[in-house]
CSV table of C-alpha atoms and ligand atoms in Angstrom, one decimal:
chain,number,residue,atom,x,y,z
A,1,MET,CA,1.8,-4.9,-87.5
A,2,LEU,CA,2.6,-1.5,-89.0
A,3,ALA,CA,-0.3,0.2,-87.2
A,4,ASP,CA,0.9,-0.9,-83.9
A,5,ASN,CA,4.2,0.3,-84.8
A,6,LEU,CA,3.1,3.5,-85.3
A,7,LYS,CA,1.0,3.8,-82.3
A,8,THR,CA,3.8,3.5,-80.2
A,9,LEU,CA,6.0,5.6,-82.6
A,10,LEU,CA,3.3,8.5,-82.3
A,11,ALA,CA,3.3,8.0,-78.1
A,12,THR,CA,7.2,7.8,-78.0
A,13,SER,CA,7.5,11.4,-80.2
A,14,PHE,CA,5.1,12.9,-78.5
A,15,SER,CA,7.1,12.2,-75.3
A,16,LEU,CA,10.0,13.3,-76.5
A,17,TYR,CA,8.3,16.5,-77.9
A,18,LEU,CA,7.0,17.2,-74.2
A,19,LYS,CA,10.7,16.6,-72.7
A,20,SER,CA,12.4,18.4,-75.1
A,21,ALA,CA,9.7,21.3,-74.6
A,22,ASN,CA,10.4,21.0,-70.8
A,23,PHE,CA,14.1,21.4,-71.4
A,24,HIS,CA,13.7,24.5,-73.7
A,25,TRP,CA,11.2,26.0,-71.1
A,26,ASN,CA,13.4,25.4,-67.7
A,27,VAL,CA,17.3,25.0,-69.2
A,28,GLU,CA,19.4,27.1,-66.9
A,29,GLY,CA,23.3,28.3,-67.5
A,30,PRO,CA,25.6,30.8,-69.0
A,31,SER,CA,25.0,29.7,-72.5
A,32,PHE,CA,21.4,29.9,-71.8
A,33,PRO,CA,20.4,31.6,-75.4
A,34,GLN,CA,21.9,28.5,-77.5
A,35,TYR,CA,20.4,26.0,-75.3
A,36,HIS,CA,17.1,27.4,-75.1
A,37,GLU,CA,17.1,27.5,-78.9
A,38,PHE,CA,18.4,24.3,-79.8
A,39,PHE,CA,15.7,22.7,-77.5
A,40,GLY,CA,13.5,24.9,-79.2
A,41,ASP,CA,14.3,23.9,-82.6
A,42,PHE,CA,14.4,20.2,-81.7
A,43,TYR,CA,11.1,19.9,-80.0
A,44,ALA,CA,9.5,22.2,-83.1
A,45,ASP,CA,11.0,19.2,-85.5
A,46,ILE,CA,9.6,16.5,-83.4
A,47,TYR,CA,6.3,18.0,-83.4
A,48,GLY,CA,5.9,18.2,-87.0
A,49,SER,CA,6.1,14.5,-87.2
A,50,ILE,CA,3.4,14.0,-84.8
A,51,ASP,CA,0.3,14.9,-87.1
A,52,PRO,CA,1.7,12.7,-90.1
A,53,ILE,CA,2.2,10.0,-88.0
A,54,ALA,CA,-1.4,9.7,-86.3
A,55,GLU,CA,-2.9,10.3,-89.9
A,56,TYR,CA,-1.0,7.3,-91.2
A,57,ILE,CA,-2.7,5.3,-88.4
A,58,ARG,CA,-6.3,6.3,-89.6
A,59,ALA,CA,-4.9,5.7,-92.8
A,60,LEU,CA,-4.1,2.1,-91.9
A,61,ASP,CA,-8.2,2.0,-91.2
A,62,THR,CA,-7.2,1.8,-87.3
A,63,TYR,CA,-8.2,4.6,-84.4
A,64,THR,CA,-5.4,6.8,-83.1
A,65,PRO,CA,-4.5,6.8,-79.3
A,66,ALA,CA,-4.5,10.6,-78.5
A,67,SER,CA,-4.5,10.8,-74.7
A,68,LEU,CA,-1.9,11.0,-71.9
A,69,THR,CA,-3.1,7.5,-70.4
A,70,ARG,CA,-2.5,6.0,-74.0
A,71,PHE,CA,0.6,7.7,-74.3
A,72,THR,CA,2.2,6.8,-71.0
A,73,GLU,CA,1.2,3.2,-71.9
A,74,LEU,CA,2.6,2.8,-75.2
A,75,THR,CA,5.9,5.6,-75.0
A,76,LEU,CA,9.2,4.3,-74.8
A,77,ILE,CA,10.6,6.9,-73.4
A,78,GLU,CA,10.7,7.5,-69.5
A,79,ASP,CA,9.3,10.5,-68.2
A,80,GLN,CA,11.2,13.4,-66.4
A,81,ILE,CA,9.5,15.6,-63.7
A,82,GLY,CA,12.8,16.9,-62.3
A,83,GLN,CA,14.7,19.6,-63.0
A,84,LEU,CA,18.2,18.3,-64.5
A,85,PRO,CA,21.1,20.2,-64.9
A,86,VAL,CA,21.8,21.1,-68.7
A,87,MET,CA,24.3,18.6,-69.6
A,88,GLU,CA,22.1,16.1,-67.9
A,89,GLN,CA,19.5,17.1,-69.9
A,90,PHE,CA,21.6,16.6,-73.2
A,91,SER,CA,22.7,13.2,-72.0
A,92,GLU,CA,18.8,12.4,-71.3
A,93,LEU,CA,18.0,13.5,-74.5
A,94,LEU,CA,20.5,12.0,-76.5
A,95,ALA,CA,19.7,8.2,-74.9
A,96,ASP,CA,15.9,9.1,-75.8
A,97,SER,CA,16.8,10.1,-79.2
A,98,MET,CA,18.5,7.1,-79.7
A,99,THR,CA,16.0,5.0,-78.7
A,100,LEU,CA,13.4,6.6,-81.2
A,101,LEU,CA,15.8,6.5,-84.0
A,102,ALA,CA,16.5,2.6,-83.1
A,103,PHE,CA,12.5,2.2,-83.2
A,104,LEU,CA,12.3,4.2,-86.2
A,105,ASN,CA,14.5,1.8,-88.1
A,106,GLU,CA,12.4,-1.0,-87.0
A,107,THR,CA,9.2,0.8,-87.8
A,108,PHE,CA,11.1,1.1,-91.7
A,109,LYS,CA,11.7,-2.3,-91.7
A,110,VAL,CA,7.8,-3.4,-91.0
A,111,ALA,CA,6.6,-0.5,-93.4
A,112,SER,CA,8.9,-2.4,-96.2
A,113,ALA,CA,7.6,-5.6,-95.4
A,114,GLU,CA,4.0,-4.4,-95.4
A,115,ASN,CA,4.7,-2.9,-98.8
A,116,GLN,CA,3.6,0.6,-97.4
A,117,GLN,CA,6.0,2.4,-99.6
A,118,GLY,CA,4.9,6.1,-98.5
A,119,ILE,CA,4.9,5.4,-94.9
A,120,ALA,CA,8.5,4.1,-95.6
A,121,ASN,CA,9.4,7.2,-97.1
A,122,PHE,CA,8.1,9.4,-94.4
A,123,ILE,CA,10.1,7.4,-91.6
A,124,ALA,CA,13.3,7.5,-93.6
A,125,GLU,CA,13.1,11.0,-93.6
A,126,ARG,CA,12.3,10.6,-89.6
A,127,ILE,CA,15.5,8.4,-89.5
A,128,ASP,CA,17.3,11.2,-91.4
A,129,ALA,CA,16.0,13.7,-89.3
A,130,MET,CA,16.9,12.0,-86.1
A,131,GLN,CA,20.5,11.0,-87.2
A,132,LYS,CA,20.9,14.9,-87.6
A,133,HIS,CA,19.7,15.7,-83.9
A,134,ASN,CA,21.8,13.3,-82.6
A,135,TRP,CA,25.2,14.5,-84.1
A,136,MET,CA,24.6,17.6,-82.7
A,137,ILE,CA,23.7,16.5,-79.3
A,138,ARG,CA,26.8,14.6,-79.3
A,139,SER,CA,28.9,17.5,-80.4
A,140,ILE,CA,27.0,19.4,-77.7
A,141,LEU,CA,28.2,16.8,-74.9
A,142,LYS,CA,31.9,16.7,-76.3
A,143,THR,CA,32.6,20.3,-76.0
A,144,ALA,CA,31.3,20.2,-72.2
A,145,LYS,CA,33.7,17.7,-71.3
B,201,LIG,FE1,9.5,28.8,-77.0
């Protein structure tokens, strides 16, 4: 059911938002300004997707999960409580972004199958945004090798 997909998508997006905010706040290294800004842009983009997802869930006539307990139950992304070196932060961000992208692709199919074209359109835009983020993270990881 599309509403169930959107609940998982909401929790996963919230987790990724929080993790990238963590990296934005705690990143260290000689290129600090660029990394700090990159993580900042990333989390701002993900954050911008959270309210629309939550409201689409309501539009489908079900309630929106909105607690850390529910998000922990629903998310596809593992929490990070440690302080990682910057390239490990980017590796983890890429893996998590790929997880989110794969789930967006799955959710697009469900939205289309349920004839929810408006939601499918929103999801398609998020797929586009995540593909762009992933390209940038891959490029950062490559120059560091
Ligand atoms: Fe900031």
